Coordinates of C-alpha atoms in Angstrom, one line a residue:
X3 CA 3.9 47.3 -79.3
X4 CA 0.4 46.4 -80.2
X5 CA -2.3 44.8 -78.2
X6 CA -3.0 41.3 -79.3
X7 CA -6.1 41.2 -81.4
X8 CA -7.4 38.2 -79.9
X9 CA -7.3 40.1 -76.3
X10 CA -10.3 42.0 -75.5
X11 CA -9.5 45.3 -73.7
X12 CA -11.6 44.6 -70.7
X13 CA -9.5 41.3 -70.2
X14 CA -6.0 43.3 -70.5
X15 CA -7.5 45.9 -68.0
X16 CA -8.2 43.1 -65.7
X17 CA -4.9 41.8 -65.9
X18 CA -3.4 45.2 -65.2
X19 CA -5.5 45.7 -62.1
X20 CA -4.2 42.3 -60.5
X21 CA -0.4 43.7 -61.5
X22 CA -1.1 46.8 -59.4
X23 CA -0.6 46.0 -55.8
X24 CA -3.6 47.0 -53.6
X25 CA -3.3 49.8 -51.0
X26 CA -1.7 48.7 -47.9
X27 CA -5.0 49.2 -46.1
X28 CA -6.0 45.8 -47.8
X29 CA -3.4 43.4 -46.4
X30 CA -5.6 40.3 -46.4
X31 CA -7.8 39.0 -49.2
X32 CA -11.2 38.9 -47.2
X33 CA -12.3 42.2 -48.7
X34 CA -12.0 44.4 -45.7
X35 CA -9.5 47.0 -45.0
X36 CA -7.1 46.8 -41.9
X37 CA -9.3 48.5 -39.6
X38 CA -11.9 45.8 -39.8
X39 CA -9.3 43.1 -39.1
X40 CA -7.5 44.4 -35.9
X41 CA -9.4 41.5 -33.9
X42 CA -7.7 39.0 -35.9
X43 CA -4.0 40.5 -34.7
X44 CA -2.2 40.7 -31.8
X45 CA -2.9 44.3 -30.7
X46 CA 0.8 45.4 -30.9
X47 CA 1.2 43.9 -34.2
X48 CA -1.9 46.0 -35.5
X49 CA -0.3 49.2 -34.1
X50 CA 2.8 48.6 -36.3
X51 CA 1.0 47.5 -39.5
X52 CA -1.3 50.6 -38.9
X53 CA 1.7 52.7 -39.1
X54 CA 3.0 50.6 -42.2
X55 CA 0.0 51.4 -43.7
X56 CA 0.8 55.1 -44.2
X57 CA 4.2 55.1 -44.8
X58 CA 3.9 55.8 -48.4
X59 CA 6.2 53.1 -49.7
X60 CA 3.3 50.9 -51.2
X61 CA 1.6 53.6 -52.5
X62 CA 5.0 54.8 -54.6
X63 CA 5.2 51.2 -55.8
X64 CA 1.5 51.4 -57.0
X65 CA 1.9 54.4 -58.9
X66 CA 5.2 53.4 -60.2
X67 CA 3.8 50.1 -61.9
X68 CA 0.9 51.7 -63.3
X69 CA 3.1 54.6 -64.8
X70 CA 5.4 51.8 -66.1
X71 CA 2.7 50.0 -67.8
X72 CA 1.4 53.2 -69.5
X73 CA 5.0 53.8 -71.0
X74 CA 5.0 50.4 -72.6
X75 CA 3.0 51.6 -75.7
X76 CA 0.2 53.9 -76.7
X77 CA -2.3 51.3 -76.7
X78 CA -1.7 49.9 -73.1
X79 CA -1.8 53.8 -72.0
X80 CA -5.2 54.1 -73.2
X81 CA -6.5 51.1 -71.8
X82 CA -5.3 52.0 -68.4
X83 CA -6.4 55.7 -68.5
X84 CA -9.8 54.5 -69.7
X85 CA -10.3 51.5 -67.2
X86 CA -11.7 53.0 -64.2
X87 CA -11.4 50.5 -61.8
X88 CA -7.5 51.1 -61.9
X89 CA -8.0 54.4 -60.5
X90 CA -10.4 53.9 -57.6
X91 CA -7.6 53.4 -55.0
X92 CA -6.1 56.7 -54.5
X93 CA -3.4 57.6 -52.3
X94 CA -3.5 61.7 -52.1
X95 CA -0.5 63.5 -50.8
X96 CA -1.5 67.0 -49.6
X97 CA 2.1 68.3 -50.0
X98 CA 2.1 67.4 -53.9
X99 CA -1.6 68.2 -54.7
X100 CA -1.6 71.5 -53.0
X101 CA 0.4 72.8 -55.8
X102 CA -1.4 70.9 -58.6
X103 CA -5.2 70.9 -57.6
X104 CA -6.2 70.4 -61.1
X105 CA -4.1 67.5 -61.5
X106 CA -6.0 66.1 -58.5
X107 CA -9.2 66.5 -60.3
X108 CA -8.1 65.0 -63.3
X109 CA -6.9 61.9 -61.2
X110 CA -10.4 61.8 -59.3
X111 CA -12.3 61.9 -62.7
X112 CA -10.5 58.7 -64.0
X113 CA -12.3 56.6 -61.6
X114 CA -15.8 57.9 -63.1
X115 CA -18.4 57.1 -61.0
X116 CA -17.0 53.9 -59.3
X117 CA -16.7 53.9 -55.5
X118 CA -13.3 55.0 -54.6
X119 CA -10.9 54.2 -51.7
X120 CA -9.0 57.5 -50.5
X121 CA -5.7 57.5 -48.2
X122 CA -5.0 61.1 -47.6
X123 CA -1.8 62.4 -46.2
X124 CA -1.2 65.7 -45.0
X125 CA 2.5 67.0 -44.1
X126 CA 3.3 69.3 -41.4
X127 CA 4.3 72.3 -43.5
X128 CA 0.9 72.0 -45.3
X129 CA -1.4 72.0 -42.4
X130 CA -0.2 74.8 -39.7
X131 CA -2.1 77.7 -38.6
X132 CA 0.4 79.9 -40.4
X133 CA -0.4 78.3 -43.7
X134 CA -4.1 78.6 -44.5
X135 CA -3.9 79.7 -48.1
X136 CA -6.7 79.1 -50.4
X137 CA -4.6 76.3 -52.5
X138 CA -4.1 73.9 -49.4
X139 CA -7.9 74.2 -48.5
X140 CA -8.8 73.6 -52.0
X141 CA -7.3 70.1 -51.8
X142 CA -9.8 69.5 -48.9
X143 CA -12.6 70.9 -50.9
X144 CA -11.8 68.8 -53.9
X145 CA -12.2 65.5 -51.3
X146 CA -15.1 66.8 -49.8
X147 CA -16.8 67.1 -53.4
X148 CA -16.1 63.2 -53.8
X149 CA -17.8 62.5 -50.2
X150 CA -20.8 60.8 -52.0
X151 CA -18.7 58.1 -53.6
X152 CA -16.1 57.4 -51.1
X153 CA -16.3 53.9 -49.5
X154 CA -13.1 53.8 -47.7
X155 CA -11.4 57.0 -46.3
X156 CA -8.3 56.8 -44.4
X157 CA -6.8 60.3 -43.2
X158 CA -3.3 60.3 -41.9
X159 CA -1.9 63.7 -40.1
X160 CA 0.8 62.0 -38.1
X161 CA 3.3 64.5 -39.7
X162 CA 1.0 67.7 -38.9
X163 CA 1.6 69.7 -35.7
X164 CA -1.3 68.0 -34.1
X165 CA -4.4 67.3 -35.9
X166 CA -4.6 70.8 -36.7
X167 CA -7.7 73.0 -36.6
X168 CA -7.3 74.4 -39.8
X169 CA -7.3 70.9 -41.5
X170 CA -10.2 69.6 -39.4
X171 CA -12.4 72.6 -40.0
X172 CA -12.2 72.3 -43.5
X173 CA -12.6 68.6 -43.8
X174 CA -15.8 68.5 -41.4
X175 CA -16.6 72.3 -41.5
X176 CA -18.6 73.6 -38.7
X177 CA -22.5 74.4 -38.7
X178 CA -22.4 72.1 -42.0
X179 CA -23.7 68.5 -42.2
X180 CA -21.1 66.3 -43.7
X181 CA -22.7 63.5 -45.7
X182 CA -20.7 60.4 -46.5
X183 CA -23.8 58.3 -47.9
X184 CA -21.8 55.0 -48.8
X185 CA -18.7 55.4 -46.5
X186 CA -18.1 51.7 -45.1
X187 CA -14.7 52.2 -43.4
X188 CA -13.3 55.3 -41.9
X189 CA -9.7 55.5 -40.4
X190 CA -8.5 58.9 -38.8
X191 CA -4.7 58.2 -37.9
X192 CA -2.8 60.6 -35.7
X193 CA 0.2 59.8 -33.6
X194 CA -0.4 63.0 -31.4
X195 CA -2.0 62.2 -28.1
X196 CA -3.2 65.7 -26.6
X197 CA -6.7 66.7 -27.7
X198 CA -7.0 70.1 -29.7
X199 CA -8.9 72.8 -27.8
X200 CA -11.4 75.0 -29.3
X201 CA -11.9 72.8 -32.3
X202 CA -15.5 72.7 -33.8
X203 CA -16.8 70.5 -36.7
X204 CA -20.2 69.9 -38.1
X205 CA -22.3 66.9 -37.7
X206 CA -21.2 63.9 -39.7
X207 CA -23.8 61.3 -41.2
X208 CA -22.3 57.9 -42.5
X209 CA -25.3 55.6 -42.2
X210 CA -23.4 52.5 -43.7
X211 CA -20.5 52.5 -41.6
X212 CA -19.1 49.4 -40.5
X213 CA -15.7 50.0 -39.1
X214 CA -14.0 53.1 -37.7
X215 CA -10.7 53.9 -36.5
X216 CA -10.3 57.4 -34.3
X217 CA -7.1 57.9 -33.0
X218 CA -6.5 59.3 -29.3
X219 CA -6.9 63.1 -29.4
X220 CA -9.4 63.2 -32.0
X221 CA -12.7 62.4 -29.5
X222 CA -14.2 65.7 -30.8
X223 CA -14.7 64.2 -34.3
X224 CA -16.4 60.8 -32.8
X225 CA -18.8 63.3 -30.9
X226 CA -19.7 64.9 -34.3
X227 CA -21.2 61.7 -35.3
X228 CA -25.1 61.6 -36.2
X229 CA -26.3 58.7 -33.8
X230 CA -28.0 56.9 -36.5
X231 CA -24.4 56.3 -38.3
X232 CA -23.2 54.1 -35.3
X233 CA -25.8 51.5 -35.4
X234 CA -24.0 49.2 -38.0
X235 CA -20.5 49.6 -36.9
X236 CA -19.1 46.1 -36.0
X237 CA -15.5 46.9 -35.5
X238 CA -14.4 50.2 -33.6
X239 CA -10.9 51.5 -32.6
X240 CA -11.0 54.6 -30.4
X241 CA -9.4 56.6 -27.9
X242 CA -11.1 57.7 -24.8
X243 CA -11.5 61.6 -24.6
X244 CA -8.3 63.0 -23.3
X245 CA -10.0 66.0 -21.5
X246 CA -12.7 65.2 -18.9
X247 CA -14.9 62.1 -20.1
X248 CA -18.3 63.5 -21.0
X249 CA -21.9 61.7 -21.1
X250 CA -22.1 62.4 -24.9
X251 CA -19.0 60.1 -25.8
X252 CA -20.2 57.1 -24.0
X253 CA -24.0 57.7 -25.1
X254 CA -22.7 57.6 -28.7
X255 CA -20.5 54.4 -28.0
X256 CA -23.7 52.9 -26.5
X257 CA -25.4 53.2 -29.8
X258 CA -23.0 50.6 -31.4
X259 CA -25.0 47.8 -30.6
X260 CA -23.9 45.8 -33.7
X261 CA -20.3 45.9 -32.2
X262 CA -18.5 42.6 -32.6
X263 CA -14.9 43.7 -31.9
X264 CA -13.8 47.0 -29.9
X265 CA -10.4 48.2 -29.3
X266 CA -10.6 51.1 -26.6
X267 CA -7.7 53.3 -25.4
X268 CA -8.5 54.4 -22.1
X269 CA -6.6 57.7 -20.9
X270 CA -5.7 58.5 -17.4
X271 CA -8.9 60.5 -17.0
X272 CA -11.1 57.5 -17.3
X273 CA -11.6 56.7 -13.6
X274 CA -13.9 59.7 -13.8
X275 CA -16.5 57.8 -16.0
X276 CA -18.0 55.7 -13.3
X277 CA -19.2 58.5 -11.1
X278 CA -20.4 61.1 -13.8
X279 CA -21.8 58.9 -16.4
X280 CA -25.1 56.6 -16.0
X281 CA -24.8 55.3 -19.5
X282 CA -24.7 51.3 -19.5
X283 CA -22.2 50.0 -22.4
X284 CA -24.5 47.0 -23.3
X285 CA -23.0 45.1 -26.3
X286 CA -24.9 42.0 -26.9
X287 CA -22.6 40.7 -30.1
X288 CA -19.3 41.8 -29.0
X289 CA -16.9 38.8 -29.4
X290 CA -13.6 40.5 -28.9
X291 CA -12.5 43.6 -26.4
X292 CA -9.2 45.1 -26.3
X293 CA -8.5 47.6 -23.5
X294 CA -5.3 49.8 -23.6
X295 CA -5.1 50.9 -19.8
X296 CA -2.9 53.5 -18.4
X297 CA -4.0 53.2 -14.7
X298 CA -5.7 50.3 -13.0
X299 CA -8.4 52.4 -11.9
X300 CA -9.4 53.1 -15.5
X301 CA -10.1 49.5 -16.1
X302 CA -12.0 49.2 -12.7
X303 CA -14.4 52.3 -13.7
X304 CA -15.1 50.9 -17.1
X305 CA -15.7 47.1 -16.2
X306 CA -18.8 48.2 -14.3
X307 CA -20.2 50.0 -17.3
X308 CA -19.6 46.9 -19.6
X309 CA -22.3 44.0 -20.6
X310 CA -20.9 41.8 -23.0
X311 CA -22.4 38.4 -22.9
X312 CA -21.2 37.0 -26.0
X313 CA -17.5 38.2 -25.5
X314 CA -14.9 35.3 -26.4
X315 CA -11.6 37.3 -26.5
X316 CA -10.1 39.8 -23.9
X317 CA -6.8 41.7 -24.0
X318 CA -5.6 44.0 -21.8
X319 CA -2.6 46.2 -22.3
X320 CA -1.1 47.7 -19.2
X321 CA 1.8 49.9 -21.0
X322 CA 4.3 49.0 -18.1
X323 CA 5.4 46.5 -15.5
X324 CA 4.1 48.6 -12.6
X325 CA 0.4 48.4 -13.3
X326 CA -0.4 46.4 -10.3
X327 CA -2.6 43.9 -12.7
X328 CA -3.9 41.7 -10.2
X329 CA -7.2 41.5 -8.2
X330 CA -8.9 44.3 -10.2
X331 CA -9.5 42.0 -13.4
X332 CA -11.1 39.5 -11.0
X333 CA -14.7 41.2 -11.1
X334 CA -14.7 41.6 -14.9
X335 CA -13.6 37.7 -15.1
X336 CA -16.6 36.9 -13.0
X337 CA -19.0 38.9 -15.3
X338 CA -17.7 37.2 -18.4
X339 CA -17.2 33.2 -17.5
X340 CA -17.8 32.8 -21.0
X341 CA -14.4 34.0 -22.0
X342 CA -12.1 31.5 -24.2
X343 CA -9.1 33.6 -24.7
X344 CA -7.4 36.1 -22.4
X345 CA -4.1 38.3 -23.5
X346 CA -2.3 40.1 -21.2
X347 CA 0.6 42.4 -22.4
X348 CA 2.8 44.7 -20.1
X349 CA 1.4 43.8 -16.7
X350 CA 3.0 42.9 -13.4
X351 CA 0.8 39.9 -11.6
X352 CA 3.6 38.3 -9.5
X353 CA 1.5 38.7 -6.3
X354 CA -1.6 37.5 -8.1
X355 CA -3.3 34.1 -7.3
X356 CA -4.1 31.8 -10.1
X357 CA -7.5 31.4 -8.7
X358 CA -8.3 34.6 -10.3
X359 CA -8.9 32.6 -13.6
X360 CA -11.4 30.2 -11.5
X361 CA -14.4 32.2 -13.1
X362 CA -13.7 31.5 -16.6
X363 CA -14.1 27.8 -16.6
X364 CA -13.9 27.7 -20.6
X365 CA -10.6 29.4 -20.8
X366 CA -8.7 27.9 -23.7
X367 CA -6.1 30.0 -24.2
X368 CA -3.9 32.6 -21.8
X369 CA -1.5 34.5 -23.5
X370 CA 1.3 36.5 -21.7
X371 CA 3.4 39.1 -23.5
X372 CA 6.0 41.6 -21.6
X373 CA 4.5 40.3 -18.6
X374 CA 6.1 38.9 -15.3
X375 CA 4.0 36.1 -13.9
X376 CA 4.2 34.5 -10.7
X377 CA 5.5 30.6 -10.3
X378 CA 2.0 29.8 -9.2
X379 CA 0.9 31.0 -13.0
X380 CA 3.9 29.2 -14.4
X381 CA 3.0 26.1 -12.6
X382 CA -0.6 26.4 -13.7
X383 CA 0.2 26.8 -17.5
X384 CA 2.4 23.6 -17.2
X385 CA 0.0 21.4 -15.7
X386 CA -2.4 22.2 -18.7

C-alpha cells in the first residue's frame, strides 16, 4: 500500500494522531489531566477513575493501534516513526523496560524535543529492597534524564510493597535538587496508606506546577518541594501526614495561594494540628474544598485554620456511618455563608437539626450519599 500522492505526510500523521486514543489521564477534552478535574467529579467517582487511569488497559490499546498502523505498509511505518507528536504520550512499564533499557531510550528519542507525558508503573518484584540491581535503577535514571521536557508525570507504585525507598531515592535522590522546569501536572499514586520511615529525598523544583496529586503515605515528597514551586498550583489532592503532623507540611500548603480546588485526606492524627501549628491556611481563590475525614475531631481542628472567602462547593466524606456528623460542621458553615453546594458522603446525622444550614442562606444544592438524614432534613428537602 502506498501513501496517496495528494496527501501530505503531515496530514497523514495528524490523522494517525487522532486514531490513537489519548492516555486515560486525559478523559475530557479541556486539555487538562484527570487530577486537574477532580473538582468536577463526585469524590468517590474521582477515586474510581483514578484507579482506572493506571489499569494499563488503555495503554495496551494505544500501543496496539500504533503498532497495527505501522504494520500496514512501509510508508505508514515511516510516517509514524518520524512523527514526534505520536510519541509524546508514553506509558512506561518498569517490569518490561528494566530488561530493555536501550529500548526505552529509543522510545523516548522518538518524541524528540517535544514536551512529553509519562505514565510510569512499577511492579512489586521490580522495586523491593532485595532487588536493587543497576538495571532496575537504570530505568529511573533514564526517566530523570528527561525531566527537563516532561510536562505531565504520573507515577503509579500501587503494586509495590509500599512506595519503596529504593524507588523514591532514585527518582528524587537525596542531597540533589530535582529540577522539573516545565512540569505542570504531577500524580504520585499509591494505594498504600502507611508512611515509609527513614526515607530521604532531595529538594524538588517545579516552578510551573499547576496541579498535583500526592497519595497518602507520600507526604515526605510534598515536604521536599521548594516553596516557590507551589505558588501556581490551582488543583491539589493530598493526604495529611500519617506521622505526627509538623509545621513544615502546613507551611508549604499555606504557600498555595492560587488554589481553586483542594481535596484533603485527613488522617486520624489531624486533631494534633490545631495545638501544634500557628500556620493559617488562607486560600483567597479556593472555590471547591473536599475533606476526607476519619474522625470528627480531625475536621474541627482543620476548620479553625481555614480562611476560604470564595468557597462555593464543600464536600465532606466521613467514611462510616458512626462519625457523629452533626454539630461540629456548624462552625465551618458559619464562617462560609457564601456556600452554594454541600455534599455529604457516609455520615450519620440523624440527630442533627436542620437549623445547622441556616448560616448558608445561598445554598442551592445539598447532596447526601451513603448517609442517614433525619426526618427533619427530609422535610426540609421536600419543602424546597
